[in-house]
Amino acid sequence: MKYEYEKSQFGHGSITDIEKKYLSLTDNVNKYFLIRQNSESKIETMKIQEREIRKEIDEINNSLNALTRGKDLLKRKLSKVDPESMSFANKIGNVVRDLPVLDFIDPYYEVKQVVVNDLEEDLVYMGMPKVDRCMTCHVGIDKAGFEDAPQPYSTHPKLDFMVGPNSPHPLSEFGCTSCHAGRGRGTGFYTSAHSPNDKETAHRWKKELGWEPMHYWEIPMLPKKYTEAGCYKCHSGNMPLKEAETLSLGLSVFEKAGCHACHQVDRWNDATKPGPSLYHMASKTDKNWTYKWIIEPRSFRHNTWMPHFFKKDNNSSLKI
């Protein structure tokens, strides 16, 4: 067409008709050329996106393969330790390795413990190094990553502050009962002297675990709600503690109420005591007044800071 157009300009043919066709075709060529360029640009963009998507897919597949390998490894380990998953040969092996004399080599049930040589326990009038075996059951207590696991497998809260090897209170130096109390040498739920947090927990423990208070153990484990009380053993001289808000608040109330005026506490031995001296208190009172004051302090003075220790849901008896 271009040739026909150029030829018409020199007098060969109708220049008007040929020019119209030529210009129309030129416009179409330019239009489709732009469409092609736009399409090629979009195709290139889509190729880039495809490469990125394939890269993400490869990364996901690699992660999935790593998880699958980890899962398979854990399954193989589980088949060796879980009685329901292990092979018959492994079951026989477990029986053999727990036989007397042989069980010292690699027992199935292994007691784990921490010996804290700097702390002693009074055992039959002898000072013996503190031994805590809590980690026999609480196997994940000093390991990160088990925060959501059920007890007794979960990680200790605030691992960077308590129990962790790089914390100010590492497990190897402080053990467990230094803070939580209880019987560290016990390896059972009852013999460890656990203490329930409330009546509902106590009832559930009795039903599910056969729990009961360990009558002859003088220092039972602190209930969870009173755990901060263990901090006072070492930190009585540097209160308040940011990490023990409940304990700090309690000591603040104790001091504000002037409790140390009547109750001797080493922390406030040299502090100014509010109120008069109590050295001649016996000459000013009688048994009836003392009984009334102890049972219900606010019946004598309505605005006293003295708390009620009796007539509570956990102490309904009036026996003193």
Short mmCIF file of C-alpha atoms in Angstrom, two decimals, residues 89-240:
data_model
loop_
_atom_site.label_atom_id
_atom_site.label_comp_id
_atom_site.label_asym_id
_atom_site.label_seq_id
_atom_site.Cartn_x
_atom_site.Cartn_y
_atom_site.Cartn_z
CA ALA A 89 10.96 -55.07 70.23
CA ASN A 90 11.23 -51.67 71.92
CA LYS A 91 8.59 -52.68 74.47
CA ILE A 92 10.67 -55.73 75.37
CA GLY A 93 13.76 -53.49 75.55
CA ASN A 94 12.03 -51.18 78.02
CA VAL A 95 11.20 -54.11 80.28
CA VAL A 96 14.78 -55.36 80.17
CA ARG A 97 16.44 -51.99 80.85
CA ASP A 98 14.26 -51.44 83.93
CA LEU A 99 15.19 -54.78 85.48
CA PRO A 100 17.07 -54.67 88.82
CA VAL A 101 20.82 -54.16 88.47
CA LEU A 102 20.44 -53.23 84.77
CA ASP A 103 18.30 -50.17 85.47
CA PHE A 104 21.28 -48.01 86.45
CA ILE A 105 22.54 -47.99 82.84
CA ASP A 106 19.66 -46.27 81.04
CA PRO A 107 16.39 -46.48 83.01
CA TYR A 108 13.09 -45.60 81.37
CA TYR A 109 12.00 -43.64 84.44
CA GLU A 110 14.94 -41.41 85.31
CA VAL A 111 14.99 -39.18 88.38
CA LYS A 112 16.46 -35.76 87.55
CA GLN A 113 17.63 -33.37 90.22
CA VAL A 114 19.54 -30.22 91.08
CA VAL A 115 21.85 -30.15 94.10
CA VAL A 116 22.20 -26.67 95.61
CA ASN A 117 25.33 -27.00 97.74
CA ASP A 118 25.13 -23.46 99.11
CA LEU A 119 21.75 -24.14 100.75
CA GLU A 120 21.10 -26.75 103.41
CA GLU A 121 18.05 -28.63 104.65
CA ASP A 122 17.62 -29.88 108.19
CA LEU A 123 17.17 -33.64 107.84
CA VAL A 124 17.07 -35.42 111.20
CA TYR A 125 19.22 -32.73 112.83
CA MET A 126 21.79 -32.86 110.04
CA GLY A 127 22.47 -30.09 107.56
CA MET A 128 22.28 -31.64 104.10
CA PRO A 129 22.61 -29.87 100.72
CA LYS A 130 19.25 -28.90 99.24
CA VAL A 131 18.12 -31.35 96.56
CA ASP A 132 15.27 -30.52 94.20
CA ARG A 133 13.82 -33.21 91.92
CA CYS A 134 10.90 -31.18 90.58
CA MET A 135 12.28 -31.29 87.01
CA THR A 136 11.72 -35.05 86.94
CA CYS A 137 8.10 -34.20 86.10
CA HIS A 138 8.45 -30.52 85.11
CA VAL A 139 10.71 -31.45 82.20
CA GLY A 140 10.24 -28.21 80.24
CA ILE A 141 10.58 -25.83 83.17
CA ASP A 142 13.88 -24.25 82.00
CA LYS A 143 13.35 -24.65 78.24
CA ALA A 144 11.87 -21.92 76.06
CA GLY A 145 9.12 -22.83 73.62
CA PHE A 146 6.78 -24.75 75.90
CA GLU A 147 4.89 -21.78 77.33
CA ASP A 148 1.53 -23.11 76.08
CA ALA A 149 2.13 -26.73 77.04
CA PRO A 150 -0.03 -28.21 79.81
CA GLN A 151 1.38 -28.83 83.26
CA PRO A 152 3.74 -30.32 84.21
CA TYR A 153 5.50 -29.76 80.88
CA SER A 154 5.25 -25.97 80.47
CA THR A 155 8.06 -23.42 80.55
CA HIS A 156 8.53 -21.36 83.71
CA PRO A 157 7.07 -17.83 83.36
CA LYS A 158 9.57 -15.00 82.84
CA LEU A 159 12.38 -17.39 81.91
CA ASP A 160 14.81 -14.49 81.44
CA PHE A 161 14.23 -13.51 85.08
CA MET A 162 13.71 -16.84 86.83
CA VAL A 163 15.11 -20.34 86.27
CA GLY A 164 16.75 -19.60 82.88
CA PRO A 165 20.53 -20.25 82.75
CA ASN A 166 21.26 -16.57 82.00
CA SER A 167 18.71 -15.18 84.46
CA PRO A 168 19.53 -13.65 87.86
CA HIS A 169 18.04 -16.80 89.46
CA PRO A 170 19.34 -19.80 87.45
CA LEU A 171 17.90 -23.20 88.24
CA SER A 172 21.34 -24.68 88.88
CA GLU A 173 22.05 -22.22 91.72
CA PHE A 174 18.63 -21.68 93.29
CA GLY A 175 16.69 -24.87 92.59
CA CYS A 176 12.91 -24.76 92.96
CA THR A 177 11.94 -25.02 96.63
CA SER A 178 14.12 -22.03 97.55
CA CYS A 179 11.30 -19.90 96.17
CA HIS A 180 8.27 -22.20 96.01
CA ALA A 181 8.88 -24.21 99.23
CA GLY A 182 7.58 -27.78 99.31
CA ARG A 183 9.52 -31.03 99.53
CA GLY A 184 12.17 -30.97 96.84
CA ARG A 185 13.26 -34.58 97.31
CA GLY A 186 9.79 -35.87 96.51
CA THR A 187 9.13 -37.42 93.11
CA GLY A 188 5.35 -37.75 93.36
CA PHE A 189 2.47 -35.31 93.45
CA TYR A 190 1.74 -36.06 97.11
CA THR A 191 5.34 -36.41 98.32
CA SER A 192 6.27 -33.03 96.79
CA ALA A 193 3.81 -31.30 99.19
CA HIS A 194 1.86 -29.40 96.54
CA SER A 195 -0.66 -26.82 97.77
CA PRO A 196 -3.86 -25.99 95.85
CA ASN A 197 -4.72 -22.42 94.93
CA ASP A 198 -8.37 -22.68 96.00
CA LYS A 199 -11.06 -25.12 97.16
CA GLU A 200 -12.06 -26.06 93.62
CA THR A 201 -8.48 -27.03 92.77
CA ALA A 202 -8.17 -29.02 96.00
CA HIS A 203 -11.35 -30.94 95.19
CA ARG A 204 -10.15 -31.67 91.64
CA TRP A 205 -6.73 -32.81 92.86
CA LYS A 206 -8.30 -35.19 95.38
CA LYS A 207 -10.57 -36.66 92.72
CA GLU A 208 -8.05 -36.93 89.88
CA LEU A 209 -4.70 -37.30 91.67
CA GLY A 210 -5.55 -38.61 95.12
CA TRP A 211 -4.00 -35.51 96.67
CA GLU A 212 -4.08 -34.68 100.36
CA PRO A 213 -1.97 -32.35 102.51
CA MET A 214 1.35 -33.88 103.56
CA HIS A 215 0.69 -33.80 107.28
CA TYR A 216 4.24 -34.19 108.60
CA TRP A 217 5.96 -31.78 106.23
CA GLU A 218 6.34 -28.40 107.91
CA ILE A 219 6.96 -26.30 104.79
CA PRO A 220 4.34 -27.15 102.14
CA MET A 221 4.57 -25.60 98.71
CA LEU A 222 3.24 -22.06 98.40
CA PRO A 223 -0.06 -21.85 96.50
CA LYS A 224 0.29 -20.10 93.14
CA LYS A 225 -1.42 -16.94 94.40
CA TYR A 226 1.19 -16.62 97.18
CA THR A 227 4.28 -17.41 95.11
CA GLU A 228 5.70 -13.90 95.59
CA ALA A 229 6.01 -14.60 99.32
CA GLY A 230 9.13 -16.61 98.49
CA CYS A 231 10.87 -13.43 97.32
CA TYR A 232 10.87 -12.08 100.88
CA LYS A 233 13.39 -14.69 102.03
CA CYS A 234 16.21 -12.94 100.18
CA HIS A 235 14.78 -9.51 99.40
CA SER A 236 13.36 -8.41 102.75
CA GLY A 237 15.91 -5.60 102.86
CA ASN A 238 15.34 -4.17 99.39
CA MET A 239 11.57 -3.91 99.07
CA PRO A 240 9.57 -2.88 97.12
#
